[in-house]
Short mmCIF file of C-alpha atoms in Angstrom, two decimals:
data_model
loop_
_atom_site.label_atom_id
_atom_site.label_comp_id
_atom_site.label_asym_id
_atom_site.label_seq_id
_atom_site.Cartn_x
_atom_site.Cartn_y
_atom_site.Cartn_z
CA UNK S 69 92.23 101.32 79.63
CA UNK S 70 93.42 97.96 78.36
CA UNK S 71 92.68 95.06 80.73
CA UNK S 72 90.51 97.27 82.92
CA UNK S 73 86.97 96.72 84.09
CA UNK S 74 85.25 99.62 85.89
CA UNK S 75 85.58 99.27 89.70
CA UNK S 76 86.91 95.73 89.46
CA UNK S 77 90.60 96.07 88.50
CA UNK S 78 92.11 93.78 85.90
CA UNK S 79 90.18 91.40 83.68
CA UNK S 80 89.93 87.95 85.32
CA UNK S 81 90.95 86.22 82.08
CA UNK S 82 94.32 87.94 81.82
CA UNK S 83 97.56 86.10 81.14
CA UNK S 84 100.07 86.15 83.97
CA UNK S 85 103.83 85.74 83.61
CA UNK S 86 106.58 84.83 86.03
CA UNK S 87 109.94 86.54 85.79
CA UNK S 88 113.03 85.31 87.67
CA UNK S 89 116.31 87.22 87.42
CA UNK S 90 119.59 87.23 89.26
CA UNK S 91 120.30 90.77 90.42
CA UNK S 92 123.32 90.19 92.67
CA UNK S 93 125.77 87.35 92.92
CA UNK S 94 123.79 85.95 95.86
CA UNK S 95 120.19 87.08 95.25
CA UNK S 96 117.38 86.19 92.86
CA UNK S 97 114.30 88.32 92.23
CA UNK S 98 110.97 86.79 91.14
CA UNK S 99 107.73 88.52 90.26
CA UNK S 100 104.33 87.83 88.73
CA UNK S 101 102.76 90.37 86.39
CA UNK S 102 100.29 90.71 83.55
CA UNK S 103 101.93 89.32 80.41
CA UNK S 104 100.74 92.33 78.42
CA UNK S 105 102.05 94.92 80.90
CA UNK S 106 104.98 96.68 79.26
CA UNK S 107 105.94 98.41 82.52
CA UNK S 108 107.03 95.76 85.06
CA UNK S 109 107.14 98.31 87.90
CA UNK S 110 104.00 97.24 89.79
CA UNK S 111 103.62 93.43 89.84
CA UNK S 112 100.95 91.39 91.60
CA UNK S 113 103.60 89.60 93.68
CA UNK S 114 107.37 89.60 94.16
CA UNK S 115 110.06 87.98 96.30
CA UNK S 116 113.81 88.14 96.81
CA UNK S 117 115.41 84.73 97.27
CA UNK S 118 118.82 83.26 97.97
CA UNK S 119 118.69 80.72 95.14
CA UNK S 120 117.17 80.43 91.68
CA UNK S 121 115.39 77.21 92.68
CA UNK S 122 113.78 78.94 95.66
CA UNK S 123 112.66 81.87 93.48
CA UNK S 124 111.10 79.54 90.91
CA UNK S 125 109.37 77.40 93.55
CA UNK S 126 107.91 80.41 95.37
CA UNK S 127 106.77 82.03 92.11
CA UNK S 128 105.09 78.82 90.91
CA UNK S 129 103.29 78.37 94.24
CA UNK S 130 102.08 81.98 94.17
CA UNK S 131 101.03 81.67 90.52
CA UNK S 132 98.91 78.64 91.43
CA UNK S 133 97.33 80.63 94.28
CA UNK S 134 96.57 83.57 91.97
CA UNK S 135 95.13 81.19 89.38
CA UNK S 136 92.77 79.68 91.98
CA UNK S 137 91.68 83.15 93.13
CA UNK S 138 91.01 84.27 89.56
CA UNK S 139 89.04 81.06 88.91
CA UNK S 140 86.95 81.89 91.99
CA UNK S 141 86.17 85.30 90.50
CA UNK S 142 88.53 87.30 92.71
CA UNK S 143 90.59 90.01 91.05
CA UNK S 144 94.23 90.11 92.19
CA UNK S 145 95.66 93.38 93.45
CA UNK S 146 98.96 94.87 92.41
CA UNK S 147 101.59 95.54 95.09
CA UNK S 148 100.77 99.27 95.11
CA UNK S 149 97.09 98.46 95.71
CA UNK S 150 97.62 95.88 98.43
CA UNK S 151 100.47 97.51 100.41
CA UNK S 152 99.67 101.17 101.07
CA UNK S 153 102.68 103.41 101.64
CA UNK S 154 102.72 105.21 105.00
CA UNK S 155 102.98 109.00 104.77
#
């Protein structure tokens, strides 16, 4: 139950990390996740971009948004929590 608070999700004082990787010759993947999460399979945000610069810029902008939300006391949701899968 590390980084968990009952009924609230992750601890608001968590450390977030940005990861940017090239996964094809013409695509870059960026995501934001908890720095202590050893399983990067459910990030708080992700994007697929055409360039590394675009991926970094989008990730930094989203990280700033998440930081503001956390400072306001809002707990970010992981992708699986915010985008329900249709049955």
